[in-house]
Structure formats: structure tokens, C-alpha cells
Amino acid sequence: MDPFTRVTGVLAPLDRADIDTDQIIPKQFLKRIERSGYGPFLFYDWRRQGDFILDRPEYRGAQVLVTGANFGCGSSREHAPWSLLDAGFRAVIAPSFADIFKSNSFRCGLLPVELPDEAVRQLIELALQEPGMEITVDLERQRVAAGGFEASFALDPFFRECLLNGWDEVALTLRQDAAIARYEATRPGWLPISR
Amino acid sequence: MGRTMAAKIWEDHVVAAHEGEPDLLYVDLHLVHEVTSPQAFESLRLSNRRVRRPDLTVATMDHDVPTRGGRAAADEIAERQMSALEENCRREGIALFGMGSSRQGIVHVIGPELGLSQPGLLIVCGDSHTSTHGAFGALAFGIGTSEVEHVLATQCLRQRRPKVMAVTVEGELPLGVTAKDVALGIIGRIGVEGGRGHVIEYRGSTIRALSMEGRMTVCNMTIEGGARAGMIAPDETTFTYLKGREHAPRGAQWEQALSRWGTLPTDADARFDAEVSIDAAQLEPYVTWGTNPGQSVPVTSRVPAPRTETDERALRYMALEPGTAIESIPIDRVFIGSCTNARLEDLRIAASVVRGHSVHPKVRAMVVPGSASVKRQAESEGLDAIFREAGFEWRDAGCSMCLGMNADILGPGERCASTSNRNFEGRQGSGGRTHLVSPPMAAAAAIAGHLIDVRAFS
Ligand code: SF4
């Protein structure tokens, strides 16, 4: 995972709540066995309908998305954050994220930023009124700044560290091998095994 | 103070807890399928790591398998995913129930069937409906592919402890109201985001009275209310279901397991972080009218007036006018299937509605059993004949039109009464319109050609 410290880039607004992962990346694109190559299919059905806001020239190359509550609800497909990353996004700002989407994002290097409703509303308006406006998301200081707008955000300190350092979580856990083996020794013999 | 069942199971699985960090939890059972695992195996290989506990890992093919014509009917990319899974399982020594196996089926149907899903376990799978296994009093939740990789490599998972919400349903279910309606009723009440950050424990006399199949339906839909896991305390119903199953403990081990399972239920003096109570008598057969599972109304009512922009978008997508009687909505397709409602009990109740009737000439209807085993049992009871004679297509097991990754999809604008769990835009096929209902409601709709109250159906 690439470390994430700070990103400055165009802010793109997508003013909808409860965007599910089927909208972010429809199932017909889940058949790849790689982690990359999903960008062109991000929000596929909406794009295909034409005049999709993220396709307007002003928002091309956007790195930060601001959107409605409960973003990423539905399926556990990590293809959702992968497709956002692949399309160039590094952070998503919303009033709330679905649990699994948030957890997936942390683990693949997409920063989910939770801000209060009013702050998100303000950012959406800003991005609509000044298309192409840049925003800075600073993970180290846990601050978001765009034009006159500024806000700080809270974040799980563990995942903050992981993102800042680009840590491989599996490697971290493998260091606890002794503890895992100790735990395994205490598991009762009747627990199911698959063979 | 007492502890909740969720807390007990959590604490039982802590391998390491460090200040400021999420807990490191041990995973008892890791279920794997072809769609969310290839990238995890690939990363594992690239970093020269092996699967730590292949004996605690089980794989099946369900998401994109063809439901007729066998494996030869799979498209090229689906075939690639299936071969990748076979290769990965072979290399790592993981049990795989692939196409053609007598144990193949939807991952959340076969885990319970094989007796692998047991009380007190921590169960994960790269699939959000893993919540289903919570019906056994397990802590079971969906994970993403990076977490799948983490579990493969370490058999552990780092998690922050969720809050616990009690959803208590009391009373006898009115006639025609099923576990699916209980689930839709709960989601309608708490909203699609209501359970976020929580594990839900379902309690109360209504839940106790449900069969294991019904409990699985309720727990399955938990994720649609925003909670990652749903659970029900194990009891006699659970034990009776498990006893004698392939992977259930036997003899002296059964007794040991029973005494442990008896300690799992939430203590009388435990406190929940949130509580919701629902009167079963108020529940009705529900139909979703919109594009998320929280947008439902009783079948006897009308399409509601939009209250938000999300509602307006949903109505536009569904091509519905506020005020339209639900029962007047014609349908083109019926899908009886999915990990929510494709177990034997679901097929039995749907067949009992279908018996002696024919599918409406304008409707194309299909039944997709949840597993090869469900299919066999249904056939031995003659359920397949009832469906076929009525004009239903009788397919092989798989996820099928629940998510339409194979050839089973809705065409643009087609309207479907479906026993699955998600009515998201395009879920069952680009431009397709999904109305979530219970199995008897889907069966009745197939015959009537429109959505209809199964209670008034004869
Ligand atoms: S049946 Fe549907 S919800 Fe269940 S695992 Fe398959 S795709 Fe997912």
C-alpha cells in the first residue's frame, strides 16, 4: 500500500445519499482477478446515462470526492474502493460510510473522511459553484481545507498510522505469530475443521 | 454486570489486545468463494506467504456459476475465476466444493447445511451476507479482499469492537407473514443505515419461534440495515438442526460443545448500546417499492409520496407513481432464490402456493435452489415437479439472479418480484427493477402476473 500523507487535488461532488457498491462498480466488472483496471467502470451505469457530473471537464482528474451519507453500503466488494483509486481518487468525504466500505478503504489506501452533515453540504455547494476547485486533505494534521473552508476530522488512530506509513497489515500481524500459536493451543478439540 | 452474547464471543477470540489498536481476533471458520478471493491469493503468493489454516477454510463456487448447462455454459471470464479458485485451493490444500460437487451451493447455505456454522464461532467470508451464520449464535460478518488475504495468511483479523443493538420482536406472526417480512419490517423501521457500527442481536418470542431457516433469513438481511453482523442465541432449535450434520461434533464432543453453547446467550443483566422493539402483530407481508431495502410498504398499501431526493430518484428508476396500489403493479419476472430465501423451507412454502396453478403467461419465473443439497431434497419431495408443471424454470444451485453475474439477468426495464436481498439499481441486471418479497409472495405474483397479497390469494 502506498503511504498517504496529504493530497491536494480537484474536488468532485456527487450529491446523493446511500450510494451502494453496486453503483460504484457493477457486478459485471467483478470478474477480473486483478486489483487494478476498474477505473473505467466506476459508476458505470450512471456514466452511461450521459451528463454524469464526474464526466464534466471541470471535474476530470479529481482526486477527492464529496458525497452523501452511508456511502459504500451493500456488498463487501473491495472492488469499490479499488475502482475509486484506479480512477484517481485518493480520498472520499461524506457524513458517514458503510462499515465494510470504510474498513476496505483503510486497507487499500483510500482515505474515508467523515465530516458533519453541514460541512459536507458546504463542500458540495463549493464544488458545484466553483467547479475545478482544489481541496487539500491532510492526514497528518487531520484537516481538510478548500478556499475559505476548513475543518478537522477524526479517524481511527491505528488506521491513520497504517495509511501514513503504508504499512502492510499482514506483516504486522505475522510478528505476533507467538501469540497466535498460543491462542491456537487453547482451542477446544471439537471445533469444526473442514476436512 | 453481565455480558452480551456478542461480547462473550468477541472476548473468547481475542489473540492480542494492545492499547489504541483494534483487537486481533482469531477466526474459526473462513468461507471463500470465487469472486472476492483471487486477488487475495495472488497477493499471498507475491509475498511468499502460505495459508495458515487450510483446515479452517472452505471454498465453494456460487457467485458466477451458470445455473443450467453445467460448467460448459460459463462465460470465459467466469471460467477464469473458477479455475483460479481451483488452482488456489489445490495449491493451499483447501477443501473446495466446486461445480458438480454434491456439496456445492451458495456459501451461506452450505456452511449451515454441512454443520460447519456453529454457535460461538467467529466466522468470516468475503461477502456481506456472512451475517447469515449469526443465526446459530455465531459472530459472523463480511470482509473485503484485503481482509480475506489477512485471514488466509494469519487466521486472524484486526477489528474494533462494535456496539451491540438489541432488536426484540414479540408475539405471534400474523398469517402470511414470514421471516423475510420480519427482516424487511425491521429494516423499514431502523433504516438502511440504522445498524451502522453495531452487531444486532435479535431477541424475543417471535425470533425464538422461527425455524433455523427463518432465523437465517433474518440474520442474512442484517447488512441491509447497515449492521455487519446479526445474531440469535442458540437454543433447542439450533441444537436439533445441528445434531448429526457432517461437521457437527459427535459423541462426547457433542456434550462438550453443548455445555459451552449453553453459556453463550446474553446475561439477564447485560446492557445493550441500543434497543428497538417490534410488535409482531403489526407486521405485514412487505414489498419494496424503491431502490434500497428500507423502502418498503405493506402489500395492501400504495406507493408512497417521496419524502427525500433519494425517494424521488428511486421512484423514477422504478417507474412508479406515488399513490399506485402495490397490488396493481404488473411484473415480468419472478426469482425465487438467493442466500436469503432458497433453503428447503422457502421452496416448500413457495411450492404450496404454486401447487395446482400456472405461471401467468406474461411472466417468466425461475427457482434457483440455494445448494445442490437443497435441490436434491426438493426433488425428492417432488417440489421441482410442482414448479415445473406450473411453468417455473427449475435451475441448478448458485447466486444466479440475486446479483446477475451469470446469464440470469433482468433486461432493461423488466420488473421482478424477487426473494433476494437487494433492490439496488441494476442489481439484477442493468435497468432492471426489483421488488423484494417473501417466497410465498413471489410465488403468488408469478401466478397472478402482478404483485398480490398472498393472504387473499387462492
Ligand atoms: S445469493 Fe446473492 S447475496 Fe447471497 S451470496 Fe450470492 S450474490 Fe451474495
XYZ file of C-alpha atoms and ligand atoms in Angstrom:
661
model
C 0.000 0.000 0.000
C 1.303 3.477 -0.889
C 1.667 5.804 2.099
C -0.878 8.587 2.355
C 0.169 11.850 3.939
C -1.526 14.683 2.105
C -3.345 15.160 -1.131
C -4.227 18.343 -2.982
C -6.482 17.975 -5.964
C -9.769 18.780 -7.616
C -12.887 18.207 -5.538
C -15.740 16.425 -7.316
C -19.278 16.491 -5.871
C -21.738 13.600 -6.066
C -24.778 14.780 -4.181
C -26.554 11.513 -3.351
C -27.041 9.535 -0.172
C -26.836 5.766 0.290
C -24.668 5.127 -2.765
C -24.231 1.360 -2.773
C -21.276 -0.602 -4.072
C -23.380 -1.952 -6.961
C -23.498 1.653 -8.245
C -19.815 2.267 -7.577
C -18.781 -0.812 -9.547
C -21.478 -3.015 -11.110
C -21.099 -6.757 -10.809
C -20.279 -7.414 -14.434
C -16.850 -5.937 -13.719
C -16.074 -8.135 -10.729
C -14.803 -10.949 -12.862
C -11.261 -9.679 -13.123
C -8.756 -11.488 -10.953
C -6.542 -8.422 -10.578
C -6.764 -5.465 -8.221
C -6.444 -2.842 -10.918
C -8.196 -1.874 -14.111
C -11.558 -0.993 -12.550
C -11.332 2.795 -13.011
C -13.080 2.949 -16.396
C -16.093 1.145 -14.896
C -16.543 3.369 -11.861
C -20.237 4.422 -11.623
C -20.665 2.650 -14.949
C -24.449 2.717 -15.242
C -24.738 6.366 -14.240
C -21.979 7.402 -16.640
C -23.644 5.525 -19.452
C -26.841 7.523 -18.988
C -24.880 10.602 -20.060
C -24.227 14.018 -18.493
C -22.830 12.390 -15.376
C -21.362 15.050 -13.152
C -17.971 13.387 -12.722
C -17.546 13.357 -16.503
C -17.763 17.125 -16.808
C -14.396 18.521 -17.909
C -14.053 20.655 -14.764
C -14.030 17.537 -12.583
C -11.712 15.439 -14.704
C -8.748 14.150 -12.813
C -10.442 14.849 -9.481
C -8.668 13.287 -6.503
C -11.235 13.920 -3.817
C -14.922 13.016 -3.907
C -17.523 14.628 -1.664
C -20.794 12.772 -1.349
C -23.841 11.831 0.767
C -24.303 9.704 3.879
C -23.879 5.924 4.101
C -21.523 5.871 1.146
C -20.497 2.375 0.055
C -23.400 0.438 1.551
C -24.265 -3.023 0.287
C -21.811 -5.635 -0.850
C -18.375 -6.192 0.675
C -16.604 -5.932 -2.696
C -13.262 -4.218 -2.235
C -13.540 -3.563 -5.952
C -15.470 -0.433 -4.884
C -12.525 1.393 -3.276
C -10.189 -0.151 -5.876
C -12.214 1.390 -8.676
C -12.188 4.797 -6.976
C -8.402 4.564 -6.515
C -7.964 3.355 -10.051
C -9.949 6.340 -11.321
C -7.557 8.658 -9.484
C -9.398 9.340 -6.240
C -7.342 9.315 -3.052
C -9.979 10.424 -0.548
C -13.761 10.448 -0.169
C -15.556 12.906 2.106
C -19.032 12.033 3.412
C -21.152 12.361 6.564
C -20.851 8.578 7.057
C -19.573 5.426 5.387
C -20.882 1.885 5.456
C -18.788 -0.212 7.871
C -17.293 -2.659 5.375
C -16.555 0.011 2.778
C -14.714 2.061 5.369
C -12.682 -0.888 6.537
C -11.834 -1.858 2.946
C -10.795 1.705 2.128
C -8.357 1.895 5.016
C -6.827 -1.359 3.891
C -6.249 -0.404 0.302
C -5.156 3.186 0.761
C -8.292 5.223 0.033
C -8.912 7.737 2.810
C -12.523 7.926 4.066
C -13.064 11.334 5.699
C -16.134 11.776 7.874
C -17.366 15.339 8.312
C -20.627 16.598 9.823
C -23.633 16.982 7.517
C -23.405 20.777 7.293
C -19.712 20.709 6.432
C -20.319 18.164 3.679
C -23.213 20.253 2.365
C -20.946 23.309 2.292
C -18.266 21.416 0.380
C -20.763 20.090 -2.153
C -22.012 23.643 -2.754
C -18.456 24.933 -3.074
C -17.539 22.245 -5.583
C -20.684 22.988 -7.590
C -20.211 26.767 -7.548
C -16.508 26.702 -8.264
C -16.044 23.681 -10.461
C -12.445 22.552 -10.589
C -11.718 23.968 -7.158
C -8.879 22.272 -5.347
C -9.017 20.842 -1.876
C -6.289 19.644 0.460
C -6.803 16.620 2.644
C -4.035 16.406 5.201
C -3.960 13.108 7.049
C -1.069 14.076 9.306
C -2.919 17.106 10.701
C -6.342 15.527 10.129
C -7.560 18.635 8.360
C -9.437 19.449 5.192
C -9.007 22.869 3.534
C -10.551 24.317 0.386
C -10.888 28.001 -0.417
C -12.195 29.544 2.792
C -13.386 26.205 4.093
C -11.516 24.409 6.822
C -12.430 21.501 9.052
C -10.726 18.836 11.090
C -11.737 15.208 11.082
C -11.462 12.250 13.414
C -10.084 8.911 12.326
C -9.131 5.565 13.798
C -5.572 6.159 15.098
C -4.421 2.676 14.109
C -5.500 3.002 10.515
C -4.118 6.538 10.423
C -0.703 5.132 11.281
C -1.075 2.357 8.718
C -2.002 4.829 5.991
C 0.692 7.359 6.905
C 3.350 4.674 6.794
C 1.907 2.493 4.065
C 2.188 -0.471 6.408
C 1.423 -3.998 5.321
C -1.084 -5.155 7.915
C -0.366 -8.828 7.271
C 3.313 -8.288 8.057
C 2.346 -6.518 11.301
C 0.198 -9.459 12.355
C 2.753 -12.066 11.389
C 5.027 -10.507 14.013
C 2.508 -11.742 16.578
C 2.964 -15.297 15.496
C 3.771 -16.486 19.010
C 0.545 -15.037 20.388
C -1.441 -16.652 17.571
C 0.167 -20.031 18.240
C -0.544 -19.681 21.968
C -4.178 -18.956 21.212
C -4.413 -21.895 18.852
C -3.176 -24.215 21.577
C -6.178 -23.287 23.729
C -8.866 -24.018 21.123
C -11.039 -26.983 22.106
C -10.713 -30.120 20.001
C -14.370 -30.279 18.981
C -14.322 -27.098 16.944
C -15.088 -27.854 13.304
C -12.454 -28.437 10.682
C -13.161 -28.586 7.010
C -11.596 -31.947 6.277
C -22.579 -6.578 35.094
C -23.495 -9.327 32.661
C -22.244 -9.610 29.134
C -23.989 -9.768 25.797
C -23.553 -12.812 23.593
C -21.582 -10.664 21.149
C -19.212 -9.594 23.935
C -18.699 -13.171 25.106
C -17.851 -14.429 21.647
C -15.612 -11.449 20.997
C -13.661 -11.881 24.206
C -13.248 -15.579 23.511
C -11.454 -14.786 20.273
C -9.002 -12.105 21.328
C -5.482 -13.193 20.422
C -3.888 -9.876 21.314
C -5.188 -6.568 22.563
C -2.957 -3.513 22.577
C -3.892 -0.074 23.829
C -5.091 2.134 20.990
C -5.129 -0.676 18.449
C -8.011 -2.768 17.199
C -8.156 -6.224 18.806
C -6.549 -9.112 16.983
C -9.235 -11.800 16.730
C -8.966 -15.468 15.835
C -11.148 -16.746 13.001
C -12.689 -20.215 13.477
C -14.115 -20.583 10.004
C -13.191 -18.770 6.806
C -15.525 -19.264 3.856
C -14.179 -18.465 0.427
C -15.795 -18.004 -2.999
C -14.528 -17.318 -6.493
C -15.228 -13.599 -6.804
C -13.589 -11.934 -3.816
C -10.652 -14.297 -3.315
C -8.405 -14.332 -6.425
C -6.640 -11.072 -5.592
C -6.103 -12.235 -2.009
C -4.449 -15.478 -3.096
C -2.402 -13.573 -5.647
C -1.010 -11.148 -3.030
C -0.265 -14.045 -0.769
C 1.740 -15.700 -3.485
C 3.570 -12.494 -4.391
C 4.699 -12.089 -0.798
C 5.672 -15.741 -0.472
C 3.116 -16.471 2.202
C 1.019 -19.580 2.708
C -2.467 -20.189 4.057
C -2.040 -20.654 7.782
C -5.035 -22.907 8.414
C -6.389 -24.559 5.297
C -8.282 -26.869 7.659
C -10.348 -23.885 8.879
C -11.020 -22.678 5.353
C -13.754 -23.877 2.998
C -14.352 -22.763 -0.571
C -17.282 -23.007 -2.937
C -18.334 -21.609 -6.294
C -21.576 -19.709 -6.264
C -21.490 -16.125 -7.496
C -20.977 -16.575 -11.189
C -21.709 -20.266 -11.819
C -24.196 -20.994 -14.596
C -27.480 -22.436 -13.289
C -28.105 -24.546 -16.346
C -25.917 -26.262 -18.855
C -23.193 -27.041 -16.323
C -19.732 -25.600 -16.307
C -19.505 -25.626 -20.091
C -22.085 -22.824 -20.074
C -19.874 -20.469 -18.075
C -18.523 -17.463 -19.907
C -14.809 -17.145 -20.387
C -14.135 -14.785 -17.516
C -16.269 -16.742 -15.050
C -14.380 -19.830 -16.111
C -11.143 -17.986 -15.395
C -12.326 -17.160 -11.872
C -13.400 -20.738 -11.243
C -10.122 -22.165 -12.496
C -8.221 -19.649 -10.387
C -10.128 -20.806 -7.296
C -9.464 -24.449 -8.106
C -5.792 -23.791 -8.594
C -5.551 -21.734 -5.380
C -7.374 -24.362 -3.329
C -5.273 -27.173 -4.759
C -2.025 -25.372 -4.008
C -3.047 -24.488 -0.474
C -4.891 -27.687 0.396
C -8.275 -26.022 0.914
C -11.482 -28.059 0.656
C -13.394 -26.842 -2.387
C -16.976 -27.620 -3.313
C -16.851 -26.692 -6.959
C -19.379 -27.084 -9.715
C -20.604 -30.637 -9.875
C -19.820 -31.329 -6.208
C -22.749 -32.709 -4.239
C -21.953 -30.101 -1.569
C -21.731 -27.061 -3.855
C -24.034 -24.138 -3.246
C -24.320 -20.560 -2.065
C -21.655 -20.132 0.567
C -24.175 -19.053 3.233
C -26.408 -22.008 2.516
C -23.745 -24.716 2.587
C -21.920 -23.593 5.762
C -25.010 -24.304 7.894
C -26.003 -27.368 5.869
C -22.649 -29.026 6.458
C -22.823 -28.262 10.161
C -19.768 -26.008 9.891
C -21.618 -22.933 11.144
C -21.883 -23.483 14.882
C -22.655 -21.435 17.990
C -19.880 -19.355 19.477
C -17.702 -19.362 16.370
C -16.146 -16.378 14.694
C -16.966 -16.795 11.009
C -15.891 -14.562 8.143
C -16.223 -14.554 4.372
C -15.532 -12.070 1.625
C -19.235 -11.464 1.312
C -21.519 -9.106 3.198
C -24.267 -11.682 3.780
C -21.969 -13.667 6.040
C -24.249 -12.261 8.734
C -26.484 -15.261 7.885
C -24.395 -17.615 10.051
C -25.201 -15.480 13.104
C -28.490 -17.401 13.204
C -26.527 -20.110 15.045
C -25.284 -17.761 17.744
C -22.013 -17.159 15.939
C -20.310 -13.840 15.340
C -20.234 -13.770 11.562
C -19.511 -10.874 9.256
C -18.413 -9.952 5.763
C -14.909 -8.753 4.967
C -13.131 -7.260 1.971
C -10.438 -8.858 -0.116
C -7.517 -7.346 1.842
C -9.012 -8.857 4.982
C -9.503 -12.173 3.172
C -5.778 -12.116 2.472
C -5.082 -11.260 6.095
C -7.168 -14.178 7.325
C -5.624 -16.582 4.831
C -2.147 -15.618 5.993
C -2.721 -15.293 9.732
C -6.137 -16.839 10.542
C -6.705 -13.565 12.403
C -8.404 -10.260 11.790
C -7.918 -6.825 13.344
C -11.226 -5.320 14.375
C -12.564 -2.520 16.533
C -15.216 -3.729 18.859
C -18.677 -2.838 17.543
C -21.598 -1.698 19.661
C -24.463 -4.079 20.233
C -28.076 -3.338 19.352
C -30.941 -5.483 20.576
C -33.856 -5.865 18.202
C -36.669 -7.560 20.078
C -39.679 -8.912 18.235
C -42.525 -10.179 20.412
C -45.713 -12.026 19.610
C -47.088 -14.413 17.093
C -46.564 -13.679 13.416
C -49.845 -12.964 11.629
C -50.882 -15.393 8.921
C -48.933 -14.910 5.688
C -46.101 -13.021 7.406
C -42.721 -14.732 7.079
C -39.174 -14.289 8.364
C -38.484 -12.216 5.241
C -41.220 -9.805 6.282
C -39.747 -9.637 9.779
C -36.427 -8.638 8.189
C -37.991 -6.076 5.843
C -40.106 -4.741 8.712
C -37.006 -4.250 10.876
C -35.053 -2.509 8.106
C -38.059 -0.315 7.330
C -38.038 0.676 10.971
C -34.313 1.258 11.639
C -33.370 2.376 8.111
C -30.576 1.183 5.827
C -28.015 2.973 7.982
C -29.627 2.232 11.337
C -27.320 -0.589 12.352
C -24.056 1.017 11.289
C -21.267 0.360 13.784
C -23.338 -2.311 15.536
C -23.847 -6.012 15.832
C -27.565 -6.756 16.082
C -28.861 -9.393 18.453
C -32.374 -10.492 17.500
C -34.442 -11.488 20.511
C -37.979 -12.069 21.650
C -40.659 -14.709 21.297
C -41.162 -14.199 17.556
C -37.497 -14.864 16.868
C -37.455 -17.854 19.241
C -40.381 -19.353 17.365
C -38.625 -19.149 13.993
C -37.068 -22.239 12.443
C -33.327 -22.184 11.723
C -34.170 -21.356 8.109
C -36.255 -18.382 9.199
C -33.557 -17.219 11.602
C -31.032 -17.383 8.775
C -33.288 -15.214 6.619
C -33.498 -12.587 9.365
C -29.751 -12.603 10.095
C -28.968 -12.604 6.375
C -30.700 -9.265 5.854
C -28.869 -7.629 8.790
C -26.349 -5.981 6.477
C -29.216 -4.277 4.637
C -29.898 -2.416 7.872
C -26.260 -1.316 7.967
C -25.025 -3.732 10.660
C -22.212 -6.067 9.742
C -23.392 -8.929 11.928
C -26.693 -10.194 13.276
C -27.085 -12.996 15.784
C -29.623 -15.122 17.604
C -28.927 -17.031 20.822
C -28.579 -20.774 20.272
C -31.335 -22.953 21.742
C -33.014 -26.328 21.224
C -33.989 -25.343 17.670
C -30.315 -24.696 16.906
C -29.091 -27.903 18.532
C -31.712 -30.042 16.818
C -30.742 -28.557 13.463
C -27.040 -29.203 14.044
C -27.117 -32.650 15.545
C -25.839 -35.309 13.165
C -24.705 -32.930 10.448
C -21.464 -33.763 8.685
C -19.225 -31.387 10.631
C -21.164 -31.166 13.882
C -19.411 -32.597 16.937
C -20.336 -36.169 17.891
C -20.496 -38.329 20.998
C -18.594 -36.930 23.963
C -17.583 -33.912 21.889
C -21.246 -33.101 21.260
C -21.767 -32.968 25.026
C -18.737 -30.702 25.494
C -19.966 -28.434 22.745
C -23.478 -28.310 24.218
C -22.234 -27.250 27.615
C -20.176 -24.498 26.050
C -23.030 -23.355 23.806
C -25.284 -23.122 26.839
C -23.107 -20.324 28.242
C -23.362 -18.127 25.168
C -26.728 -16.341 25.498
C -26.713 -12.760 26.726
C -26.843 -12.494 30.528
C -30.074 -11.167 32.021
C -28.320 -8.104 33.431
C -26.290 -7.259 30.329
C -26.812 -3.877 28.719
C -27.175 -3.083 25.037
C -25.958 0.091 23.383
C -29.247 0.484 21.555
C -32.636 -1.231 21.754
C -35.500 -1.486 19.316
C -38.692 -3.384 19.936
C -41.205 -4.514 17.416
C -44.680 -5.941 17.849
C -45.077 -8.941 15.550
C -48.812 -8.325 15.287
C -48.061 -5.081 13.417
C -46.006 -6.813 10.722
C -47.412 -7.495 7.269
C -46.208 -9.024 4.025
C -43.956 -6.292 2.640
C -42.953 -5.238 -0.849
C -40.109 -2.860 -1.596
C -41.090 -0.050 -3.955
C -37.702 1.656 -4.217
C -34.025 1.014 -4.740
C -32.910 0.177 -1.240
C -34.262 -2.469 1.134
C -35.517 0.171 3.583
C -38.039 1.442 1.050
C -40.869 -0.997 1.654
C -44.601 -0.872 2.354
C -47.254 -3.462 3.203
C -48.539 -5.170 0.073
C -52.027 -3.840 0.727
C -50.927 -0.211 0.606
C -49.820 2.217 -2.082
C -46.574 3.581 -3.457
C -45.770 6.387 -1.007
C -45.194 10.029 -1.849
C -41.458 10.776 -1.949
C -40.063 12.455 1.143
C -36.464 12.899 0.029
C -34.472 13.261 -3.141
C -33.361 9.654 -2.707
C -37.042 8.636 -2.767
C -37.640 10.670 -5.918
C -34.702 9.090 -7.694
C -35.914 5.666 -6.610
C -39.422 6.268 -7.938
C -38.028 7.479 -11.254
C -35.800 4.449 -11.551
C -38.637 2.104 -10.629
C -41.029 3.939 -12.971
C -43.674 4.184 -10.252
C -46.200 6.906 -9.472
C -46.984 7.755 -5.861
C -50.454 6.560 -4.908
C -50.379 3.481 -7.134
C -51.799 0.433 -5.391
C -48.957 -2.047 -4.869
C -51.210 -4.898 -5.915
C -51.828 -3.267 -9.287
C -48.139 -3.348 -10.269
C -47.614 -5.880 -13.085
C -44.425 -7.917 -13.139
C -42.387 -9.558 -15.891
C -40.153 -11.879 -13.928
C -40.067 -13.844 -10.692
C -36.917 -15.014 -8.962
C -37.109 -17.468 -6.088
C -33.576 -17.923 -4.886
C -30.543 -16.397 -3.053
C -28.931 -16.922 0.327
C -31.915 -15.095 1.847
C -34.663 -17.403 0.655
C -33.548 -20.522 -1.220
C -33.472 -23.122 1.524
C -35.806 -26.095 1.602
C -38.380 -24.390 3.822
C -38.567 -21.456 1.399
C -39.110 -23.742 -1.573
C -41.741 -25.736 0.301
C -43.799 -22.699 1.175
C -43.494 -21.280 -2.348
C -44.498 -24.649 -3.820
C -47.530 -24.798 -1.552
C -48.751 -21.556 -3.114
C -47.930 -22.669 -6.647
C -49.487 -26.136 -6.465
C -52.290 -26.504 -8.970
C -51.703 -23.126 -10.623
C -49.845 -21.892 -13.665
C -47.414 -19.079 -14.058
C -49.090 -16.101 -15.714
C -48.414 -16.166 -19.478
C -46.656 -12.791 -19.372
C -44.302 -13.827 -16.580
C -41.026 -15.693 -16.748
C -40.368 -17.329 -13.407
C -37.465 -19.308 -12.052
C -36.497 -21.200 -8.940
C -32.815 -21.458 -8.105
C -32.169 -23.685 -5.086
C -29.568 -22.415 -2.613
C -27.427 -25.521 -2.848
C -27.074 -28.814 -4.643
C -28.322 -30.459 -1.471
C -31.444 -28.275 -1.283
C -32.062 -29.146 -4.913
C -31.815 -32.876 -4.236
C -34.082 -32.707 -1.214
C -36.640 -30.601 -3.050
C -36.644 -33.079 -5.911
C -37.083 -36.000 -3.568
C -40.185 -34.284 -2.207
C -41.475 -33.572 -5.700
C -41.265 -29.798 -5.332
C -39.477 -29.498 -8.655
C -42.438 -31.153 -10.371
C -44.853 -28.662 -8.829
C -42.754 -25.734 -10.019
C -42.098 -27.169 -13.458
C -45.701 -28.105 -14.076
C -46.720 -24.582 -13.173
C -44.245 -23.197 -15.686
C -41.318 -22.258 -13.487
C -37.774 -22.915 -14.651
C -36.005 -25.244 -12.216
C -32.308 -24.462 -12.107
C -29.045 -25.602 -10.553
C -27.752 -24.010 -7.343
C -26.000 -20.662 -7.304
C -26.413 -16.947 -6.633
C -27.928 -16.505 -10.056
C -30.208 -13.507 -10.485
C -29.618 -12.294 -6.934
C -26.736 -10.368 -8.435
C -26.795 -11.376 -12.081
C -23.140 -12.208 -12.558
C -24.042 -15.114 -14.802
C -26.525 -15.280 -17.659
C -29.513 -14.934 -15.308
C -30.299 -11.241 -15.512
C -33.179 -8.844 -15.957
C -33.415 -6.919 -19.177
C -33.603 -3.113 -19.040
C -36.997 -2.043 -17.684
C -38.018 -5.564 -16.658
C -39.803 -5.724 -13.326
C -39.149 -8.618 -10.991
C -40.666 -9.958 -7.777
C -37.602 -11.388 -6.095
C -36.896 -13.264 -2.873
C -33.339 -11.909 -2.797
C -31.994 -9.177 -0.545
C -31.032 -6.161 -2.647
C -33.169 -3.968 -4.855
C -30.334 -1.610 -5.763
C -30.383 -0.011 -9.204
C -29.209 -2.540 -11.751
C -28.534 -5.227 -9.147
C -30.372 -7.939 -11.068
C -29.408 -6.573 -14.449
C -28.769 -3.122 -15.831
C -32.034 -1.152 -15.849
C -33.892 -3.994 -14.112
C -36.456 -3.174 -11.414
C -36.560 -5.336 -8.312
C -39.347 -5.717 -5.758
C -38.147 -7.663 -2.725
C -40.746 -10.034 -1.286
C -41.059 -13.303 0.627
C -41.142 -16.679 -1.169
C -44.941 -17.133 -0.930
C -45.459 -13.575 -2.161
C -43.119 -14.192 -5.100
C -44.953 -17.422 -5.926
C -48.332 -15.696 -5.820
C -47.058 -12.853 -8.015
C -45.812 -15.335 -10.606
C -49.297 -16.761 -10.933
C -51.236 -13.502 -10.762
C -48.901 -11.600 -13.085
C -48.801 -8.701 -10.652
C -47.838 -8.087 -7.048
C -50.536 -9.553 -4.848
C -51.349 -10.175 -1.211
C -50.676 -13.852 -0.667
C -53.247 -13.875 2.150
C -56.019 -13.099 -0.315
C -54.646 -15.451 -2.936
C -56.292 -18.764 -3.572
S -27.110 -15.173 -3.117
Fe -26.849 -13.010 -3.541
S -26.494 -12.041 -1.589
Fe -26.232 -14.229 -1.315
S -24.038 -14.572 -1.508
Fe -24.955 -14.852 -3.536
S -24.859 -12.860 -4.502
Fe -24.479 -12.541 -2.350
